[in-house]
GROMACS .gro file of C-alpha atoms in nm:
model
  318
    1MET     CA    1   0.015   0.007  -0.015
    2SER     CA    2   0.146   0.369  -0.089
    3TYR     CA    3   0.103   0.657   0.092
    4ARG     CA    4  -0.152   0.826  -0.180
    5THR     CA    5  -0.398   0.471  -0.088
    6ILE     CA    6  -0.324   0.493   0.275
    7ILE     CA    7  -0.440   0.880   0.256
    8LYS     CA    8  -0.677   0.842   0.088
    9ALA     CA    9  -0.821   0.534   0.316
   10ALA     CA   10  -0.789   0.812   0.579
   11CYS     CA   11  -0.985   1.059   0.405
   12THR     CA   12  -1.261   0.784   0.381
   13ILE     CA   13  -1.246   0.701   0.713
   14ALA     CA   14  -1.304   1.064   0.765
   15LEU     CA   15  -1.614   1.088   0.575
   16ARG     CA   16  -1.780   0.809   0.665
   17TYR     CA   17  -1.762   0.815   1.029
   18PRO     CA   18  -1.826   1.166   1.135
   19THR     CA   19  -1.691   1.090   1.553
   20LEU     CA   20  -1.371   1.094   1.386
   21LEU     CA   21  -1.437   1.513   1.232
   22VAL     CA   22  -1.591   1.597   1.512
   23ALA     CA   23  -1.279   1.469   1.777
   24GLY     CA   24  -1.024   1.611   1.476
   25PHE     CA   25  -1.194   1.990   1.493
   26LEU     CA   26  -1.112   1.972   1.946
   27VAL     CA   27  -0.782   1.846   1.843
   28ALA     CA   28  -0.755   2.138   1.575
   29LEU     CA   29  -0.958   2.407   1.772
   30ILE     CA   30  -0.776   2.291   2.175
   31VAL     CA   31  -0.430   2.254   2.002
   32GLY     CA   32  -0.420   2.507   1.774
   33TRP     CA   33  -0.626   2.846   1.878
   34GLY     CA   34  -0.617   2.697   2.305
   35ALA     CA   35  -0.422   2.565   2.549
   36SER     CA   36  -0.161   2.334   2.368
   37SER     CA   37  -0.052   2.717   2.226
   38ALA     CA   38  -0.142   2.938   2.578
   39LEU     CA   39   0.107   2.605   2.740
   40ASN     CA   40   0.379   2.569   2.428
   41GLN     CA   41   0.427   2.965   2.416
   42LEU     CA   42   0.456   2.937   2.821
   43GLY     CA   43   0.735   2.607   2.792
   44GLU     CA   44   0.876   2.847   2.435
   45SER     CA   45   0.924   3.163   2.679
   46LEU     CA   46   1.002   2.986   3.003
   47VAL     CA   47   1.283   2.724   2.703
   48MET     CA   48   1.429   2.975   2.538
   49ASP     CA   49   1.347   3.410   2.691
   50LEU     CA   50   1.451   3.331   3.033
   51PRO     CA   51   1.722   3.150   2.954
   52THR     CA   52   1.898   3.432   2.749
   53GLN     CA   53   1.720   3.770   2.911
   54ILE     CA   54   1.900   3.609   3.251
   55ALA     CA   55   2.236   3.510   3.007
   56SER     CA   56   2.245   3.865   2.925
   57GLY     CA   57   2.176   4.085   3.247
   58ARG     CA   58   1.866   4.170   3.123
   59ILE     CA   59   1.702   4.001   3.375
   60PRO     CA   60   1.897   3.939   3.695
   61LEU     CA   61   1.814   3.545   3.833
   62ARG     CA   62   1.856   3.659   4.248
   63SER     CA   63   1.612   4.004   4.164
   64LEU     CA   64   1.376   3.752   3.943
   65ALA     CA   65   1.376   3.424   4.238
   66THR     CA   66   1.356   3.770   4.539
   67ASN     CA   67   1.019   3.902   4.385
   68ILE     CA   68   0.871   3.526   4.368
   69ILE     CA   69   0.899   3.466   4.747
   70THR     CA   70   0.777   3.756   4.771
   71THR     CA   71   0.461   3.765   4.603
   72PHE     CA   72   0.359   3.471   4.772
   73ASN     CA   73   0.473   3.583   5.120
   74THR     CA   74   0.233   3.856   5.099
   75LYS     CA   75   0.005   3.763   4.830
   76PRO     CA   76  -0.005   3.403   4.918
   77VAL     CA   77  -0.418   3.328   4.797
   78GLN     CA   78  -0.382   3.581   4.571
   79ALA     CA   79  -0.064   3.432   4.415
   80THR     CA   80  -0.195   3.102   4.425
   81LEU     CA   81  -0.506   3.151   4.209
   82SER     CA   82  -0.432   3.308   3.968
   83VAL     CA   83  -0.104   3.023   3.881
   84LEU     CA   84  -0.404   2.757   4.022
   85ILE     CA   85  -0.709   2.879   3.758
   86PRO     CA   86  -0.522   2.922   3.412
   87LEU     CA   87  -0.302   2.567   3.526
   88SER     CA   88  -0.655   2.469   3.566
   89ILE     CA   89  -0.784   2.518   3.319
   90ILE     CA   90  -0.495   2.419   3.054
   91ILE     CA   91  -0.499   2.113   3.149
   92PHE     CA   92  -0.828   2.099   3.143
   93PHE     CA   93  -0.866   2.173   2.783
   94ILE     CA   94  -0.504   1.974   2.759
   95LEU     CA   95  -0.695   1.671   2.821
   96ILE     CA   96  -0.935   1.673   2.645
   97ALA     CA   97  -0.766   1.751   2.318
   98ILE     CA   98  -0.553   1.406   2.416
   99LEU     CA   99  -0.885   1.207   2.451
  100ALA     CA  100  -0.963   1.364   2.116
  101GLN     CA  101  -0.632   1.220   2.014
  102GLY     CA  102  -0.700   0.920   2.103
  103TYR     CA  103  -1.043   0.846   1.987
  104LEU     CA  104  -0.879   0.961   1.620
  105THR     CA  105  -0.624   0.668   1.643
  106LEU     CA  106  -0.860   0.370   1.750
  107GLY     CA  107  -1.188   0.473   1.615
  108THR     CA  108  -1.009   0.508   1.293
  109GLY     CA  109  -0.845   0.083   1.414
  110ALA     CA  110  -1.113   0.020   1.437
  111ALA     CA  111  -1.255   0.082   1.076
  112VAL     CA  112  -1.007   0.004   0.953
  113GLN     CA  113  -1.075  -0.388   1.124
  114GLY     CA  114  -1.472  -0.305   1.008
  115TRP     CA  115  -1.600  -0.290   1.400
  116PHE     CA  116  -1.621   0.082   1.490
  117GLN     CA  117  -1.901   0.138   1.764
  118ARG     CA  118  -1.882   0.461   1.935
  119ASN     CA  119  -1.948   0.412   2.256
  120VAL     CA  120  -1.706   0.096   2.273
  121VAL     CA  121  -1.392   0.342   2.092
  122TRP     CA  122  -1.498   0.637   2.330
  123ARG     CA  123  -1.468   0.396   2.687
  124ARG     CA  124  -1.143   0.234   2.546
  125THR     CA  125  -0.995   0.547   2.496
  126LYS     CA  126  -1.088   0.714   2.835
  127SER     CA  127  -0.917   0.329   2.994
  128ARG     CA  128  -0.605   0.412   2.881
  129LEU     CA  129  -0.563   0.798   2.951
  130THR     CA  130  -0.327   0.769   3.166
  131SER     CA  131  -0.080   0.562   2.926
  132LEU     CA  132  -0.180   0.832   2.689
  133ILE     CA  133  -0.071   1.095   2.903
  134GLY     CA  134   0.264   0.932   2.958
  135LEU     CA  135   0.297   0.959   2.570
  136ALA     CA  136   0.225   1.284   2.503
  137VAL     CA  137   0.488   1.437   2.792
  138LEU     CA  138   0.706   1.181   2.712
  139GLY     CA  139   0.720   1.350   2.337
  140GLN     CA  140   0.713   1.663   2.467
  141ILE     CA  141   1.015   1.638   2.739
  142ILE     CA  142   1.295   1.461   2.376
  143SER     CA  143   1.103   1.792   2.135
  144LYS     CA  144   1.167   2.013   2.440
  145GLY     CA  145   1.434   1.909   2.622
  146PHE     CA  146   1.653   1.939   2.319
  147LEU     CA  147   1.536   2.266   2.214
  148ALA     CA  148   1.623   2.315   2.540
  149LEU     CA  149   1.954   2.221   2.546
  150ILE     CA  150   2.053   2.400   2.153
  151THR     CA  151   1.847   2.697   2.321
  152PHE     CA  152   2.160   2.695   2.629
  153ILE     CA  153   2.405   2.592   2.357
  154SER     CA  154   2.381   2.928   2.140
  155PHE     CA  155   2.190   3.170   2.403
  156VAL     CA  156   2.379   3.088   2.722
  157LEU     CA  157   2.749   2.939   2.593
  158ILE     CA  158   2.810   3.155   2.225
  159GLY     CA  159   2.523   3.354   2.277
  160ALA     CA  160   2.692   3.570   2.588
  161ARG     CA  161   2.997   3.687   2.416
  162THR     CA  162   2.871   3.671   2.079
  163PRO     CA  163   2.516   3.740   2.073
  164GLU     CA  164   2.454   3.717   1.665
  165MET     CA  165   2.682   3.321   1.663
  166GLY     CA  166   2.489   3.266   1.953
  167GLN     CA  167   2.131   3.333   1.680
  168ILE     CA  168   2.310   3.185   1.397
  169VAL     CA  169   2.362   2.854   1.604
  170PHE     CA  170   2.058   2.812   1.678
  171LEU     CA  171   1.917   2.930   1.343
  172VAL     CA  172   2.138   2.635   1.229
  173VAL     CA  173   2.110   2.395   1.499
  174PHE     CA  174   1.715   2.436   1.487
  175PHE     CA  175   1.655   2.379   1.160
  176VAL     CA  176   1.928   2.037   1.051
  177LEU     CA  177   1.847   1.900   1.362
  178GLY     CA  178   1.511   2.017   1.572
  179LEU     CA  179   1.325   2.020   1.287
  180PRO     CA  180   1.369   1.664   1.176
  181LEU     CA  181   1.366   1.592   1.508
  182GLY     CA  182   1.000   1.676   1.605
  183LEU     CA  183   0.813   1.591   1.325
  184ALA     CA  184   1.020   1.250   1.413
  185VAL     CA  185   0.912   1.201   1.762
  186SER     CA  186   0.597   1.320   1.661
  187ALA     CA  187   0.569   1.006   1.412
  188LEU     CA  188   0.685   0.849   1.713
  189THR     CA  189   0.398   0.893   1.955
  190LYS     CA  190   0.123   0.842   1.613
  191VAL     CA  191   0.238   0.540   1.573
  192ALA     CA  192   0.283   0.468   1.956
  193SER     CA  193  -0.046   0.533   1.987
  194VAL     CA  194  -0.160   0.271   1.724
  195PHE     CA  195   0.011  -0.012   1.957
  196LEU     CA  196  -0.121   0.142   2.246
  197LEU     CA  197  -0.435   0.183   2.169
  198VAL     CA  198  -0.578  -0.075   1.896
  199ASP     CA  199  -0.359  -0.352   2.035
  200LYS     CA  200  -0.414  -0.290   2.358
  201ARG     CA  201  -0.041  -0.295   2.526
  202SER     CA  202   0.172  -0.143   2.744
  203LEU     CA  203   0.317   0.225   2.758
  204SER     CA  204   0.644   0.059   2.708
  205ALA     CA  205   0.543  -0.222   2.506
  206SER     CA  206   0.399   0.044   2.279
  207LEU     CA  207   0.714   0.286   2.244
  208GLY     CA  208   0.895  -0.073   2.147
  209GLY     CA  209   0.731  -0.144   1.904
  210ALA     CA  210   0.634   0.197   1.781
  211ILE     CA  211   1.079   0.240   1.728
  212ARG     CA  212   1.099  -0.149   1.615
  213LEU     CA  213   0.872  -0.053   1.281
  214LEU     CA  214   0.982   0.328   1.266
  215LEU     CA  215   1.319   0.117   1.222
  216GLU     CA  216   1.271  -0.174   1.013
  217HIS     CA  217   1.032   0.028   0.759
  218TRP     CA  218   1.282   0.307   0.803
  219LEU     CA  219   1.312   0.455   0.437
  220ALA     CA  220   0.883   0.429   0.405
  221ALA     CA  221   0.830   0.642   0.700
  222VAL     CA  222   1.093   0.924   0.586
  223GLU     CA  223   0.792   0.918   0.275
  224PHE     CA  224   0.530   0.959   0.459
  225ILE     CA  225   0.708   1.164   0.644
  226ILE     CA  226   0.844   1.421   0.414
  227VAL     CA  227   0.456   1.413   0.206
  228LEU     CA  228   0.246   1.453   0.515
  229PHE     CA  229   0.470   1.716   0.642
  230GLY     CA  230   0.413   1.913   0.252
  231LEU     CA  231   0.039   1.815   0.282
  232THR     CA  232   0.107   2.063   0.649
  233ILE     CA  233   0.205   2.346   0.505
  234ALA     CA  234   0.003   2.245   0.145
  235THR     CA  235  -0.314   2.289   0.339
  236GLY     CA  236  -0.162   2.613   0.527
  237ILE     CA  237  -0.142   2.817   0.242
  238VAL     CA  238  -0.456   2.684   0.176
  239SER     CA  239  -0.667   2.782   0.447
  240VAL     CA  240  -0.440   3.147   0.453
  241LEU     CA  241  -0.545   3.168   0.075
  242THR     CA  242  -0.929   3.118   0.141
  243ALA     CA  243  -0.889   3.308   0.407
  244LEU     CA  244  -0.754   3.665   0.247
  245LEU     CA  245  -1.024   3.577  -0.103
  246ILE     CA  246  -1.340   3.535   0.156
  247SER     CA  247  -1.240   3.783   0.392
  248THR     CA  248  -1.134   4.025   0.182
  249PRO     CA  249  -1.458   4.153   0.092
  250SER     CA  250  -1.594   4.268   0.441
  251ILE     CA  251  -1.301   4.360   0.492
  252LEU     CA  252  -1.297   4.626   0.183
  253ILE     CA  253  -1.669   4.723   0.322
  254SER     CA  254  -1.540   4.779   0.622
  255ILE     CA  255  -1.308   5.028   0.520
  256ILE     CA  256  -1.562   5.200   0.309
  257ALA     CA  257  -1.834   5.183   0.583
  258ALA     CA  258  -1.569   5.377   0.825
  259ASN     CA  259  -1.447   5.647   0.562
  260SER     CA  260  -1.884   5.699   0.512
  261LYS     CA  261  -1.866   5.777   0.916
  262ALA     CA  262  -2.086   5.462   0.925
  263ILE     CA  263  -1.898   5.322   1.260
  264GLY     CA  264  -2.143   5.070   1.306
  265THR     CA  265  -2.130   4.906   0.953
  266ALA     CA  266  -1.708   4.934   0.955
  267HIS     CA  267  -1.763   4.717   1.305
  268PHE     CA  268  -1.982   4.473   1.165
  269PHE     CA  269  -1.784   4.371   0.884
  270GLU     CA  270  -1.523   4.356   1.113
  271VAL     CA  271  -1.674   4.103   1.345
  272ILE     CA  272  -1.742   3.926   0.940
  273ALA     CA  273  -1.412   3.925   0.867
  274VAL     CA  274  -1.255   3.829   1.167
  275ALA     CA  275  -1.508   3.515   1.156
  276LEU     CA  276  -1.500   3.399   0.820
  277THR     CA  277  -1.072   3.415   0.827
  278ILE     CA  278  -1.140   3.148   1.233
  279LEU     CA  279  -1.358   2.924   1.022
  280VAL     CA  280  -1.131   2.838   0.690
  281PHE     CA  281  -0.837   2.763   0.950
  282LEU     CA  282  -1.067   2.599   1.206
  283LEU     CA  283  -1.173   2.407   0.906
  284GLY     CA  284  -0.799   2.283   0.720
  285GLY     CA  285  -0.721   2.234   1.117
  286THR     CA  286  -0.986   2.017   1.129
  287MET     CA  287  -0.869   1.837   0.738
  288ILE     CA  288  -0.508   1.826   0.902
  289SER     CA  289  -0.537   1.713   1.196
  290THR     CA  290  -0.801   1.429   1.164
  291THR     CA  291  -0.605   1.345   0.789
  292LEU     CA  292  -0.296   1.313   0.995
  293THR     CA  293  -0.424   1.115   1.276
  294ASN     CA  294  -0.592   0.894   1.043
  295SER     CA  295  -0.278   0.814   0.821
  296TRP     CA  296  -0.069   0.807   1.056
  297THR     CA  297  -0.273   0.532   1.184
  298VAL     CA  298  -0.336   0.335   0.841
  299PHE     CA  299  -0.007   0.333   0.820
  300THR     CA  300   0.074   0.192   1.138
  301LEU     CA  301  -0.139  -0.115   1.131
  302THR     CA  302  -0.017  -0.141   0.713
  303ALA     CA  303   0.351  -0.176   0.820
  304ARG     CA  304   0.258  -0.364   1.130
  305ASP     CA  305   0.121  -0.648   0.837
  306GLY     CA  306   0.390  -0.589   0.610
  307GLY     CA  307   0.171  -0.466   0.289
  308ILE     CA  308   0.334  -0.107   0.335
  309SER     CA  309   0.537   0.002  -0.031
  310SER     CA  310   0.772   0.308  -0.091
  311TRP     CA  311   0.909   0.495  -0.392
  312LEU     CA  312   1.237   0.504  -0.157
  313LYS     CA  313   1.220   0.163  -0.045
  314GLU     CA  314   1.214   0.063  -0.464
  315LYS     CA  315   1.425   0.320  -0.593
  316PHE     CA  316   1.726   0.212  -0.286
  317GLN     CA  317   1.642  -0.178  -0.331
  318ARG     CA  318   1.740  -0.219  -0.661
   0.00000   0.00000   0.00000
């Protein structure tokens, strides 16, 4: 089975079972616009901005620690609530995203195996929530840990002496090693989640099975990663162009209304333009999140049964 057949099968399954599209929509909504983005921005600020500013002396480490301790000592309730409430909301939505991603994976596997039942898929997904969280945390540790390492080397060790060279080193290392590593970790977690949910393996057995499968079919996996990465970029470009095409009339009408002193009408069409833009990006996000997860599920089950084929594999084995 080639990647074209796999992607076609993944899209067919998504269209046949609407609840999978709902799960894909939740993943796109939360990961693209909500809790996961907020947590990622927080993580990147802690991993990148904070070490850089501490190293450059803009934020003295002792003053930062003193301010935090003073705030919690003088206003313990307010400080605690200001941390716990946003964090609780973020964690809640991330759990929803993890469950939706798991439902998407298991639902696709169930459809491939011919036993899809919404209630059964949902119960089995909920029963593996702890392992799914562990898998997600492990993926974040690997990717964020590597980001922290290259940030420390680039901005703290090198950038402290030569800031320009630190930035160059960071960009080079990130695009040469960081981006491929991120794609590989994403592939590993998606394949492992298939073994975890569809085959009912333990977390360690799922990770081991995923590593063995990707190594055994590494040429097919590399080709599949490149194709899906290109599909993701293409979907993003189409979403941007579509959003511009749809929202441009509303923006033009809003500008004309503003120049004519019709402020209410201008605000109305501004809201319409924003709403249409968000809708387009959510639809694009739903399509890509559903397609990626479904495709990796079909890929994993096909490769596990020995039915995977790839152009790279055929070229290298000649």
